[in-house]
């Protein structure tokens, strides 16, 4: 099992999640974060920290976001680790809850 960062993180990237992870298993791309599935210990600490509810337990991932399970695994292998919170993008509030953001994912 692992926790998964889902669609609502794209272009929001608040990074509150990284501050609480005891095993530092978040990885950062240009406008999205992912969790390394082999490093996550399923502690659930990050889930309530996300202001836009972008983090799910693998077994509670909405059906229309299943592609994010694979995306987290793939991108965690190539993106750099992030362990400290940073400022969200200036327009993060405008993107909160916007649907179909996968098209905006930058790699
Ligand atoms: Fe880190 Fe725990 Fe969240 Fe997994 S569930 S990403 S170990 S804080
Ligand atoms: Fe993304 Fe939420 Fe973390 S927006 S960076 S999953 S706090």
PDB file of N, CA and C and ligand atoms in Angstrom:
ATOM      1  N   UNK A   1       0.829  -1.211   0.000  1.00  0.00           N
ATOM      2  CA  UNK A   1       0.000   0.000   0.000  1.00  0.00           C
ATOM      3  C   UNK A   1       0.863   1.260   0.000  1.00  0.00           C
ATOM      4  N   UNK A   2       0.295   2.290  -0.522  1.00  0.00           N
ATOM      5  CA  UNK A   2       0.974   3.586  -0.519  1.00  0.00           C
ATOM      6  C   UNK A   2      -0.076   4.691  -0.524  1.00  0.00           C
ATOM      7  N   UNK A   3       0.350   5.885  -0.223  1.00  0.00           N
ATOM      8  CA  UNK A   3      -0.508   7.042  -0.444  1.00  0.00           C
ATOM      9  C   UNK A   3      -0.125   7.633  -1.804  1.00  0.00           C
ATOM     10  N   UNK A   4      -1.080   8.345  -2.396  1.00  0.00           N
ATOM     11  CA  UNK A   4      -0.928   8.804  -3.776  1.00  0.00           C
ATOM     12  C   UNK A   4      -1.317  10.280  -3.858  1.00  0.00           C
ATOM     13  N   UNK A   5      -0.507  11.069  -4.564  1.00  0.00           N
ATOM     14  CA  UNK A   5      -0.896  12.457  -4.828  1.00  0.00           C
ATOM     15  C   UNK A   5      -1.739  12.477  -6.103  1.00  0.00           C
ATOM     16  N   UNK A   6      -2.911  13.072  -5.992  1.00  0.00           N
ATOM     17  CA  UNK A   6      -3.851  13.079  -7.109  1.00  0.00           C
ATOM     18  C   UNK A   6      -3.922  14.415  -7.830  1.00  0.00           C
ATOM     19  N   UNK A   7      -4.887  14.484  -8.704  1.00  0.00           N
ATOM     20  CA  UNK A   7      -4.998  15.574  -9.669  1.00  0.00           C
ATOM     21  C   UNK A   7      -5.033  16.980  -9.065  1.00  0.00           C
ATOM     22  N   UNK A   8      -5.661  17.106  -7.906  1.00  0.00           N
ATOM     23  CA  UNK A   8      -5.845  18.468  -7.402  1.00  0.00           C
ATOM     24  C   UNK A   8      -4.553  19.156  -6.978  1.00  0.00           C
ATOM     25  N   UNK A   9      -3.468  18.391  -6.880  1.00  0.00           N
ATOM     26  CA  UNK A   9      -2.168  19.010  -6.561  1.00  0.00           C
ATOM     27  C   UNK A   9      -1.619  19.800  -7.748  1.00  0.00           C
ATOM     28  N   UNK A  10      -1.980  19.399  -8.964  1.00  0.00           N
ATOM     29  CA  UNK A  10      -1.418  20.047 -10.156  1.00  0.00           C
ATOM     30  C   UNK A  10      -1.732  21.549 -10.145  1.00  0.00           C
ATOM     31  N   UNK A  11      -0.694  22.345 -10.261  1.00  0.00           N
ATOM     32  CA  UNK A  11      -0.755  23.818 -10.257  1.00  0.00           C
ATOM     33  C   UNK A  11      -1.196  24.415  -8.914  1.00  0.00           C
ATOM     34  N   UNK A  12      -1.340  23.592  -7.876  1.00  0.00           N
ATOM     35  CA  UNK A  12      -1.611  24.101  -6.522  1.00  0.00           C
ATOM     36  C   UNK A  12      -0.350  23.957  -5.668  1.00  0.00           C
ATOM     37  N   UNK A  13       0.179  22.740  -5.583  1.00  0.00           N
ATOM     38  CA  UNK A  13       1.484  22.451  -4.978  1.00  0.00           C
ATOM     39  C   UNK A  13       1.772  23.270  -3.712  1.00  0.00           C
ATOM     40  N   UNK A  14       0.935  23.072  -2.702  1.00  0.00           N
ATOM     41  CA  UNK A  14       1.089  23.826  -1.455  1.00  0.00           C
ATOM     42  C   UNK A  14       2.280  23.369  -0.608  1.00  0.00           C
ATOM     43  N   UNK A  15       2.682  22.127  -0.754  1.00  0.00           N
ATOM     44  CA  UNK A  15       3.837  21.510  -0.081  1.00  0.00           C
ATOM     45  C   UNK A  15       3.737  21.351   1.430  1.00  0.00           C
ATOM     46  N   UNK A  16       2.568  21.605   2.031  1.00  0.00           N
ATOM     47  CA  UNK A  16       2.390  21.322   3.464  1.00  0.00           C
ATOM     48  C   UNK A  16       2.694  19.843   3.749  1.00  0.00           C
ATOM     49  N   UNK A  17       2.383  19.003   2.788  1.00  0.00           N
ATOM     50  CA  UNK A  17       2.525  17.556   2.950  1.00  0.00           C
ATOM     51  C   UNK A  17       3.952  17.125   3.287  1.00  0.00           C
ATOM     52  N   UNK A  18       4.934  17.774   2.680  1.00  0.00           N
ATOM     53  CA  UNK A  18       6.312  17.304   2.850  1.00  0.00           C
ATOM     54  C   UNK A  18       6.821  17.512   4.283  1.00  0.00           C
ATOM     55  N   UNK A  19       6.254  18.472   4.960  1.00  0.00           N
ATOM     56  CA  UNK A  19       6.722  18.799   6.314  1.00  0.00           C
ATOM     57  C   UNK A  19       6.426  17.685   7.321  1.00  0.00           C
ATOM     58  N   UNK A  20       5.400  16.903   7.079  1.00  0.00           N
ATOM     59  CA  UNK A  20       4.994  15.905   8.071  1.00  0.00           C
ATOM     60  C   UNK A  20       5.446  14.490   7.738  1.00  0.00           C
ATOM     61  N   UNK A  21       5.972  14.288   6.549  1.00  0.00           N
ATOM     62  CA  UNK A  21       6.321  12.917   6.154  1.00  0.00           C
ATOM     63  C   UNK A  21       7.554  12.418   6.921  1.00  0.00           C
ATOM     64  N   UNK A  22       7.409  11.345   7.695  1.00  0.00           N
ATOM     65  CA  UNK A  22       8.528  10.873   8.517  1.00  0.00           C
ATOM     66  C   UNK A  22       9.624  10.184   7.718  1.00  0.00           C
ATOM     67  N   UNK A  23       9.339   9.825   6.479  1.00  0.00           N
ATOM     68  CA  UNK A  23      10.356   9.141   5.682  1.00  0.00           C
ATOM     69  C   UNK A  23      10.764   9.933   4.430  1.00  0.00           C
ATOM     70  N   UNK A  24      10.344  11.199   4.373  1.00  0.00           N
ATOM     71  CA  UNK A  24      10.758  12.099   3.275  1.00  0.00           C
ATOM     72  C   UNK A  24      10.601  11.454   1.895  1.00  0.00           C
ATOM     73  N   UNK A  25       9.398  10.994   1.614  1.00  0.00           N
ATOM     74  CA  UNK A  25       9.226  10.279   0.343  1.00  0.00           C
ATOM     75  C   UNK A  25       8.444  11.075  -0.702  1.00  0.00           C
ATOM     76  N   UNK A  26       8.479  12.432  -0.579  1.00  0.00           N
ATOM     77  CA  UNK A  26       7.868  13.272  -1.620  1.00  0.00           C
ATOM     78  C   UNK A  26       8.933  13.720  -2.630  1.00  0.00           C
ATOM     79  N   UNK A  27       8.502  13.798  -3.888  1.00  0.00           N
ATOM     80  CA  UNK A  27       9.397  14.208  -4.971  1.00  0.00           C
ATOM     81  C   UNK A  27       8.708  15.307  -5.770  1.00  0.00           C
ATOM     82  N   UNK A  28       9.504  16.285  -6.215  1.00  0.00           N
ATOM     83  CA  UNK A  28       8.937  17.518  -6.766  1.00  0.00           C
ATOM     84  C   UNK A  28       9.200  17.719  -8.252  1.00  0.00           C
ATOM     85  N   UNK A  29       8.104  17.980  -8.965  1.00  0.00           N
ATOM     86  CA  UNK A  29       8.203  18.386 -10.354  1.00  0.00           C
ATOM     87  C   UNK A  29       7.873  19.858 -10.467  1.00  0.00           C
ATOM     88  N   UNK A  30       7.797  20.394 -11.697  1.00  0.00           N
ATOM     89  CA  UNK A  30       7.560  21.828 -11.898  1.00  0.00           C
ATOM     90  C   UNK A  30       6.255  22.323 -11.270  1.00  0.00           C
ATOM     91  N   UNK A  31       5.168  21.537 -11.354  1.00  0.00           N
ATOM     92  CA  UNK A  31       3.904  22.016 -10.790  1.00  0.00           C
ATOM     93  C   UNK A  31       3.086  20.923 -10.108  1.00  0.00           C
ATOM     94  N   UNK A  32       3.782  19.912  -9.578  1.00  0.00           N
ATOM     95  CA  UNK A  32       3.105  18.750  -8.979  1.00  0.00           C
ATOM     96  C   UNK A  32       4.099  18.008  -8.092  1.00  0.00           C
ATOM     97  N   UNK A  33       3.586  17.365  -7.054  1.00  0.00           N
ATOM     98  CA  UNK A  33       4.427  16.515  -6.215  1.00  0.00           C
ATOM     99  C   UNK A  33       3.949  15.074  -6.329  1.00  0.00           C
ATOM    100  N   UNK A  34       4.835  14.140  -6.093  1.00  0.00           N
ATOM    101  CA  UNK A  34       4.444  12.727  -6.067  1.00  0.00           C
ATOM    102  C   UNK A  34       5.034  12.053  -4.833  1.00  0.00           C
ATOM    103  N   UNK A  35       4.461  10.902  -4.512  1.00  0.00           N
ATOM    104  CA  UNK A  35       4.930  10.082  -3.394  1.00  0.00           C
ATOM    105  C   UNK A  35       5.588   8.822  -3.967  1.00  0.00           C
ATOM    106  N   UNK A  36       6.757   8.481  -3.443  1.00  0.00           N
ATOM    107  CA  UNK A  36       7.417   7.252  -3.900  1.00  0.00           C
ATOM    108  C   UNK A  36       6.736   6.049  -3.229  1.00  0.00           C
ATOM    109  N   UNK A  37       6.110   5.190  -4.041  1.00  0.00           N
ATOM    110  CA  UNK A  37       5.321   4.096  -3.451  1.00  0.00           C
ATOM    111  C   UNK A  37       6.141   3.072  -2.680  1.00  0.00           C
ATOM    112  N   UNK A  38       7.423   2.951  -3.000  1.00  0.00           N
ATOM    113  CA  UNK A  38       8.251   1.972  -2.289  1.00  0.00           C
ATOM    114  C   UNK A  38       8.811   2.527  -0.989  1.00  0.00           C
ATOM    115  N   UNK A  39       8.676   3.844  -0.786  1.00  0.00           N
ATOM    116  CA  UNK A  39       9.210   4.472   0.421  1.00  0.00           C
ATOM    117  C   UNK A  39       8.114   4.849   1.421  1.00  0.00           C
ATOM    118  N   UNK A  40       6.911   5.097   0.930  1.00  0.00           N
ATOM    119  CA  UNK A  40       5.785   5.482   1.793  1.00  0.00           C
ATOM    120  C   UNK A  40       5.474   4.356   2.780  1.00  0.00           C
ATOM    121  N   UNK A  41       5.298   4.725   4.065  1.00  0.00           N
ATOM    122  CA  UNK A  41       5.015   3.726   5.100  1.00  0.00           C
ATOM    123  C   UNK A  41       3.549   3.761   5.542  1.00  0.00           C
ATOM    124  N   UNK A  42       2.710   4.422   4.748  1.00  0.00           N
ATOM    125  CA  UNK A  42       1.256   4.419   4.998  1.00  0.00           C
ATOM    126  C   UNK A  42       0.881   4.988   6.362  1.00  0.00           C
ATOM    127  N   UNK A  43       1.603   6.002   6.794  1.00  0.00           N
ATOM    128  CA  UNK A  43       1.310   6.560   8.122  1.00  0.00           C
ATOM    129  C   UNK A  43       0.081   7.463   8.101  1.00  0.00           C
ATOM    130  N   UNK A  44      -0.291   7.969   6.922  1.00  0.00           N
ATOM    131  CA  UNK A  44      -1.494   8.810   6.745  1.00  0.00           C
ATOM    132  C   UNK A  44      -1.342  10.231   7.270  1.00  0.00           C
ATOM    133  N   UNK A  45      -0.169  10.608   7.722  1.00  0.00           N
ATOM    134  CA  UNK A  45       0.013  11.955   8.289  1.00  0.00           C
ATOM    135  C   UNK A  45      -0.170  13.052   7.247  1.00  0.00           C
ATOM    136  N   UNK A  46       0.211  12.788   6.021  1.00  0.00           N
ATOM    137  CA  UNK A  46       0.161  13.836   4.997  1.00  0.00           C
ATOM    138  C   UNK A  46      -1.261  14.141   4.523  1.00  0.00           C
ATOM    139  N   UNK A  47      -2.112  13.156   4.517  1.00  0.00           N
ATOM    140  CA  UNK A  47      -3.437  13.292   3.907  1.00  0.00           C
ATOM    141  C   UNK A  47      -4.213  14.510   4.424  1.00  0.00           C
ATOM    142  N   UNK A  48      -4.338  14.701   5.741  1.00  0.00           N
ATOM    143  CA  UNK A  48      -5.109  15.857   6.224  1.00  0.00           C
ATOM    144  C   UNK A  48      -4.381  17.190   6.099  1.00  0.00           C
ATOM    145  N   UNK A  49      -3.089  17.161   5.786  1.00  0.00           N
ATOM    146  CA  UNK A  49      -2.321  18.410   5.692  1.00  0.00           C
ATOM    147  C   UNK A  49      -2.552  19.154   4.389  1.00  0.00           C
ATOM    148  N   UNK A  50      -2.986  18.454   3.352  1.00  0.00           N
ATOM    149  CA  UNK A  50      -3.136  19.094   2.040  1.00  0.00           C
ATOM    150  C   UNK A  50      -4.374  19.999   2.023  1.00  0.00           C
ATOM    151  N   UNK A  51      -4.184  21.298   1.748  1.00  0.00           N
ATOM    152  CA  UNK A  51      -5.302  22.242   1.764  1.00  0.00           C
ATOM    153  C   UNK A  51      -6.327  21.983   0.659  1.00  0.00           C
ATOM    154  N   UNK A  52      -5.928  21.225  -0.366  1.00  0.00           N
ATOM    155  CA  UNK A  52      -6.868  20.977  -1.469  1.00  0.00           C
ATOM    156  C   UNK A  52      -7.245  19.494  -1.584  1.00  0.00           C
ATOM    157  N   UNK A  53      -6.992  18.748  -0.504  1.00  0.00           N
ATOM    158  CA  UNK A  53      -7.394  17.329  -0.451  1.00  0.00           C
ATOM    159  C   UNK A  53      -6.926  16.527  -1.666  1.00  0.00           C
ATOM    160  N   UNK A  54      -5.668  16.684  -1.986  1.00  0.00           N
ATOM    161  CA  UNK A  54      -5.138  16.004  -3.174  1.00  0.00           C
ATOM    162  C   UNK A  54      -4.550  14.635  -2.871  1.00  0.00           C
ATOM    163  N   UNK A  55      -4.406  14.280  -1.576  1.00  0.00           N
ATOM    164  CA  UNK A  55      -3.722  13.036  -1.235  1.00  0.00           C
ATOM    165  C   UNK A  55      -4.718  11.957  -0.799  1.00  0.00           C
ATOM    166  N   UNK A  56      -4.527  10.757  -1.345  1.00  0.00           N
ATOM    167  CA  UNK A  56      -5.415   9.638  -1.052  1.00  0.00           C
ATOM    168  C   UNK A  56      -4.613   8.402  -0.689  1.00  0.00           C
ATOM    169  N   UNK A  57      -5.195   7.581   0.162  1.00  0.00           N
ATOM    170  CA  UNK A  57      -4.685   6.238   0.319  1.00  0.00           C
ATOM    171  C   UNK A  57      -4.943   5.499  -0.994  1.00  0.00           C
ATOM    172  N   UNK A  58      -4.023   4.637  -1.357  1.00  0.00           N
ATOM    173  CA  UNK A  58      -4.158   3.890  -2.616  1.00  0.00           C
ATOM    174  C   UNK A  58      -5.531   3.229  -2.750  1.00  0.00           C
ATOM    175  N   UNK A  59      -6.045   2.684  -1.664  1.00  0.00           N
ATOM    176  CA  UNK A  59      -7.321   1.979  -1.765  1.00  0.00           C
ATOM    177  C   UNK A  59      -8.534   2.909  -1.696  1.00  0.00           C
ATOM    178  N   UNK A  60      -8.296   4.201  -1.560  1.00  0.00           N
ATOM    179  CA  UNK A  60      -9.409   5.162  -1.589  1.00  0.00           C
ATOM    180  C   UNK A  60      -9.271   6.143  -2.755  1.00  0.00           C
ATOM    181  N   UNK A  61      -8.350   5.845  -3.653  1.00  0.00           N
ATOM    182  CA  UNK A  61      -8.146   6.704  -4.816  1.00  0.00           C
ATOM    183  C   UNK A  61      -9.400   6.664  -5.695  1.00  0.00           C
ATOM    184  N   UNK A  62      -9.969   7.836  -6.027  1.00  0.00           N
ATOM    185  CA  UNK A  62     -11.169   7.836  -6.869  1.00  0.00           C
ATOM    186  C   UNK A  62     -10.899   7.121  -8.196  1.00  0.00           C
ATOM    187  N   UNK A  63     -11.902   6.450  -8.712  1.00  0.00           N
ATOM    188  CA  UNK A  63     -11.745   5.650  -9.927  1.00  0.00           C
ATOM    189  C   UNK A  63     -11.208   6.477 -11.090  1.00  0.00           C
ATOM    190  N   UNK A  64     -11.622   7.733 -11.170  1.00  0.00           N
ATOM    191  CA  UNK A  64     -11.180   8.555 -12.301  1.00  0.00           C
ATOM    192  C   UNK A  64      -9.767   9.106 -12.103  1.00  0.00           C
ATOM    193  N   UNK A  65      -9.104   8.728 -10.993  1.00  0.00           N
ATOM    194  CA  UNK A  65      -7.726   9.186 -10.773  1.00  0.00           C
ATOM    195  C   UNK A  65      -6.747   8.018 -10.687  1.00  0.00           C
ATOM    196  N   UNK A  66      -7.165   6.862 -11.143  1.00  0.00           N
ATOM    197  CA  UNK A  66      -6.300   5.688 -11.017  1.00  0.00           C
ATOM    198  C   UNK A  66      -4.979   5.833 -11.767  1.00  0.00           C
ATOM    199  N   UNK A  67      -4.984   6.658 -12.803  1.00  0.00           N
ATOM    200  CA  UNK A  67      -3.759   6.885 -13.556  1.00  0.00           C
ATOM    201  C   UNK A  67      -2.668   7.507 -12.670  1.00  0.00           C
ATOM    202  N   UNK A  68      -3.077   8.151 -11.586  1.00  0.00           N
ATOM    203  CA  UNK A  68      -2.100   8.802 -10.712  1.00  0.00           C
ATOM    204  C   UNK A  68      -1.276   7.821  -9.887  1.00  0.00           C
ATOM    205  N   UNK A  69      -1.777   6.617  -9.713  1.00  0.00           N
ATOM    206  CA  UNK A  69      -0.993   5.595  -9.012  1.00  0.00           C
ATOM    207  C   UNK A  69       0.291   5.317  -9.808  1.00  0.00           C
ATOM    208  N   UNK A  70       0.122   5.103 -11.078  1.00  0.00           N
ATOM    209  CA  UNK A  70       1.270   4.844 -11.961  1.00  0.00           C
ATOM    210  C   UNK A  70       2.146   6.086 -12.113  1.00  0.00           C
ATOM    211  N   UNK A  71       1.504   7.250 -12.214  1.00  0.00           N
ATOM    212  CA  UNK A  71       2.250   8.504 -12.387  1.00  0.00           C
ATOM    213  C   UNK A  71       3.139   8.797 -11.182  1.00  0.00           C
ATOM    214  N   UNK A  72       2.627   8.573  -9.969  1.00  0.00           N
ATOM    215  CA  UNK A  72       3.436   8.795  -8.771  1.00  0.00           C
ATOM    216  C   UNK A  72       4.676   7.906  -8.801  1.00  0.00           C
ATOM    217  N   UNK A  73       4.491   6.643  -9.139  1.00  0.00           N
ATOM    218  CA  UNK A  73       5.615   5.699  -9.177  1.00  0.00           C
ATOM    219  C   UNK A  73       6.636   6.106 -10.239  1.00  0.00           C
ATOM    220  N   UNK A  74       6.138   6.464 -11.402  1.00  0.00           N
ATOM    221  CA  UNK A  74       7.031   6.805 -12.518  1.00  0.00           C
ATOM    222  C   UNK A  74       7.828   8.082 -12.232  1.00  0.00           C
ATOM    223  N   UNK A  75       7.148   9.126 -11.768  1.00  0.00           N
ATOM    224  CA  UNK A  75       7.815  10.419 -11.600  1.00  0.00           C
ATOM    225  C   UNK A  75       8.683  10.474 -10.345  1.00  0.00           C
ATOM    226  N   UNK A  76       8.357   9.686  -9.324  1.00  0.00           N
ATOM    227  CA  UNK A  76       9.181   9.662  -8.116  1.00  0.00           C
ATOM    228  C   UNK A  76      10.578   9.122  -8.412  1.00  0.00           C
ATOM    229  N   UNK A  77      10.694   8.373  -9.483  1.00  0.00           N
ATOM    230  CA  UNK A  77      11.997   7.831  -9.854  1.00  0.00           C
ATOM    231  C   UNK A  77      12.877   8.844 -10.570  1.00  0.00           C
ATOM    232  N   UNK A  78      12.268   9.905 -11.094  1.00  0.00           N
ATOM    233  CA  UNK A  78      13.064  10.855 -11.882  1.00  0.00           C
ATOM    234  C   UNK A  78      13.113  12.267 -11.286  1.00  0.00           C
ATOM    235  N   UNK A  79      12.150  12.612 -10.456  1.00  0.00           N
ATOM    236  CA  UNK A  79      12.138  13.960  -9.873  1.00  0.00           C
ATOM    237  C   UNK A  79      12.961  14.001  -8.582  1.00  0.00           C
ATOM    238  N   UNK A  80      13.463  15.193  -8.190  1.00  0.00           N
ATOM    239  CA  UNK A  80      14.244  15.322  -6.957  1.00  0.00           C
ATOM    240  C   UNK A  80      13.374  15.271  -5.699  1.00  0.00           C
ATOM    241  N   UNK A  81      13.978  14.828  -4.629  1.00  0.00           N
ATOM    242  CA  UNK A  81      13.321  14.763  -3.331  1.00  0.00           C
ATOM    243  C   UNK A  81      13.039  16.174  -2.797  1.00  0.00           C
ATOM    244  N   UNK A  82      11.926  16.341  -2.070  1.00  0.00           N
ATOM    245  CA  UNK A  82      11.634  17.627  -1.415  1.00  0.00           C
ATOM    246  C   UNK A  82      11.246  17.344   0.027  1.00  0.00           C
ATOM    247  N   UNK A  83      11.880  18.068   0.965  1.00  0.00           N
ATOM    248  CA  UNK A  83      11.627  17.811   2.385  1.00  0.00           C
ATOM    249  C   UNK A  83      11.196  19.055   3.146  1.00  0.00           C
ATOM    250  N   UNK A  84      11.275  20.217   2.500  1.00  0.00           N
ATOM    251  CA  UNK A  84      10.887  21.450   3.195  1.00  0.00           C
ATOM    252  C   UNK A  84       9.815  22.185   2.414  1.00  0.00           C
ATOM    253  N   UNK A  85       8.869  22.742   3.175  1.00  0.00           N
ATOM    254  CA  UNK A  85       7.773  23.481   2.575  1.00  0.00           C
ATOM    255  C   UNK A  85       8.294  24.725   1.853  1.00  0.00           C
ATOM    256  N   UNK A  86       7.632  25.080   0.753  1.00  0.00           N
ATOM    257  CA  UNK A  86       7.964  26.312   0.041  1.00  0.00           C
ATOM    258  C   UNK A  86       6.664  27.000  -0.345  1.00  0.00           C
ATOM    259  N   UNK A  87       6.761  28.242  -0.832  1.00  0.00           N
ATOM    260  CA  UNK A  87       5.559  28.974  -1.217  1.00  0.00           C
ATOM    261  C   UNK A  87       4.846  28.279  -2.372  1.00  0.00           C
ATOM    262  N   UNK A  88       3.524  28.260  -2.293  1.00  0.00           N
ATOM    263  CA  UNK A  88       2.721  27.723  -3.391  1.00  0.00           C
ATOM    264  C   UNK A  88       2.789  28.711  -4.565  1.00  0.00           C
ATOM    265  N   UNK A  89       2.448  28.264  -5.772  1.00  0.00           N
ATOM    266  CA  UNK A  89       2.390  29.205  -6.903  1.00  0.00           C
ATOM    267  C   UNK A  89       1.417  30.344  -6.585  1.00  0.00           C
ATOM    268  N   UNK A  90       1.679  31.523  -7.140  1.00  0.00           N
ATOM    269  CA  UNK A  90       0.862  32.706  -6.838  1.00  0.00           C
ATOM    270  C   UNK A  90      -0.602  32.498  -7.215  1.00  0.00           C
ATOM    271  N   UNK A  91      -0.854  31.674  -8.237  1.00  0.00           N
ATOM    272  CA  UNK A  91      -2.235  31.467  -8.675  1.00  0.00           C
ATOM    273  C   UNK A  91      -2.817  30.132  -8.188  1.00  0.00           C
ATOM    274  N   UNK A  92      -2.236  29.577  -7.120  1.00  0.00           N
ATOM    275  CA  UNK A  92      -2.681  28.275  -6.617  1.00  0.00           C
ATOM    276  C   UNK A  92      -4.174  28.259  -6.273  1.00  0.00           C
ATOM    277  N   UNK A  93      -4.664  29.335  -5.663  1.00  0.00           N
ATOM    278  CA  UNK A  93      -6.079  29.365  -5.257  1.00  0.00           C
ATOM    279  C   UNK A  93      -7.004  29.243  -6.468  1.00  0.00           C
ATOM    280  N   UNK A  94      -6.604  29.846  -7.571  1.00  0.00           N
ATOM    281  CA  UNK A  94      -7.454  29.814  -8.772  1.00  0.00           C
ATOM    282  C   UNK A  94      -7.566  28.411  -9.362  1.00  0.00           C
ATOM    283  N   UNK A  95      -6.574  27.564  -9.082  1.00  0.00           N
ATOM    284  CA  UNK A  95      -6.563  26.220  -9.660  1.00  0.00           C
ATOM    285  C   UNK A  95      -7.131  25.165  -8.730  1.00  0.00           C
ATOM    286  N   UNK A  96      -7.451  25.536  -7.507  1.00  0.00           N
ATOM    287  CA  UNK A  96      -7.982  24.564  -6.550  1.00  0.00           C
ATOM    288  C   UNK A  96      -9.330  24.030  -7.034  1.00  0.00           C
ATOM    289  N   UNK A  97      -9.435  22.730  -7.158  1.00  0.00           N
ATOM    290  CA  UNK A  97     -10.701  22.114  -7.526  1.00  0.00           C
ATOM    291  C   UNK A  97     -11.031  22.157  -9.007  1.00  0.00           C
ATOM    292  N   UNK A  98     -10.175  22.747  -9.821  1.00  0.00           N
ATOM    293  CA  UNK A  98     -10.412  22.764 -11.267  1.00  0.00           C
ATOM    294  C   UNK A  98     -10.303  21.324 -11.794  1.00  0.00           C
ATOM    295  N   UNK A  99     -11.209  20.923 -12.666  1.00  0.00           N
ATOM    296  CA  UNK A  99     -11.203  19.552 -13.180  1.00  0.00           C
ATOM    297  C   UNK A  99     -10.304  19.413 -14.410  1.00  0.00           C
ATOM    298  N   UNK A 100      -9.949  18.171 -14.686  1.00  0.00           N
ATOM    299  CA  UNK A 100      -9.135  17.845 -15.871  1.00  0.00           C
ATOM    300  C   UNK A 100      -7.812  18.622 -15.918  1.00  0.00           C
ATOM    301  N   UNK A 101      -7.102  18.619 -14.785  1.00  0.00           N
ATOM    302  CA  UNK A 101      -5.819  19.339 -14.732  1.00  0.00           C
ATOM    303  C   UNK A 101      -4.651  18.509 -15.239  1.00  0.00           C
ATOM    304  N   UNK A 102      -4.901  17.231 -15.515  1.00  0.00           N
ATOM    305  CA  UNK A 102      -3.793  16.380 -15.950  1.00  0.00           C
ATOM    306  C   UNK A 102      -3.111  16.946 -17.198  1.00  0.00           C
ATOM    307  N   UNK A 103      -3.903  17.607 -18.043  1.00  0.00           N
ATOM    308  CA  UNK A 103      -3.343  18.204 -19.261  1.00  0.00           C
ATOM    309  C   UNK A 103      -2.331  19.310 -18.941  1.00  0.00           C
ATOM    310  N   UNK A 104      -2.347  19.822 -17.710  1.00  0.00           N
ATOM    311  CA  UNK A 104      -1.425  20.899 -17.327  1.00  0.00           C
ATOM    312  C   UNK A 104      -0.188  20.398 -16.599  1.00  0.00           C
ATOM    313  N   UNK A 105      -0.107  19.084 -16.390  1.00  0.00           N
ATOM    314  CA  UNK A 105       1.059  18.525 -15.685  1.00  0.00           C
ATOM    315  C   UNK A 105       2.330  18.762 -16.477  1.00  0.00           C
ATOM    316  N   UNK A 106       3.299  19.400 -15.825  1.00  0.00           N
ATOM    317  CA  UNK A 106       4.611  19.617 -16.459  1.00  0.00           C
ATOM    318  C   UNK A 106       5.595  18.603 -15.932  1.00  0.00           C
ATOM    319  N   UNK A 107       6.427  18.084 -16.820  1.00  0.00           N
ATOM    320  CA  UNK A 107       7.401  17.077 -16.405  1.00  0.00           C
ATOM    321  C   UNK A 107       8.810  17.609 -16.434  1.00  0.00           C
TER     322      UNK A 107
HETATM  323 FE1  LIG B   1       4.836  10.137   3.931  1.00  0.00          FE
HETATM  324 FE2  LIG B   1       3.124   8.952   5.594  1.00  0.00          FE
HETATM  325 FE3  LIG B   1       2.209  10.422   3.576  1.00  0.00          FE
HETATM  326 FE4  LIG B   1       3.357   8.071   3.088  1.00  0.00          FE
HETATM  327  S1  LIG B   1       1.433   8.398   4.195  1.00  0.00           S
HETATM  328  S2  LIG B   1       3.718   9.985   1.980  1.00  0.00           S
HETATM  329  S3  LIG B   1       4.926   8.021   4.677  1.00  0.00           S
HETATM  330  S4  LIG B   1       3.398  11.167   5.332  1.00  0.00           S
HETATM  331 FE1  LIG B   2       0.214  19.035  -3.474  1.00  0.00          FE
HETATM  332 FE2  LIG B   2      -1.339  19.189  -1.380  1.00  0.00          FE
HETATM  333 FE3  LIG B   2       1.165  18.528  -1.062  1.00  0.00          FE
HETATM  334  S1  LIG B   2      -1.356  20.557  -3.123  1.00  0.00           S
HETATM  335  S2  LIG B   2       2.174  19.613  -2.702  1.00  0.00           S
HETATM  336  S3  LIG B   2      -0.347  17.358  -2.165  1.00  0.00           S
HETATM  337  S4  LIG B   2      -0.011  19.813   0.286  1.00  0.00           S
END
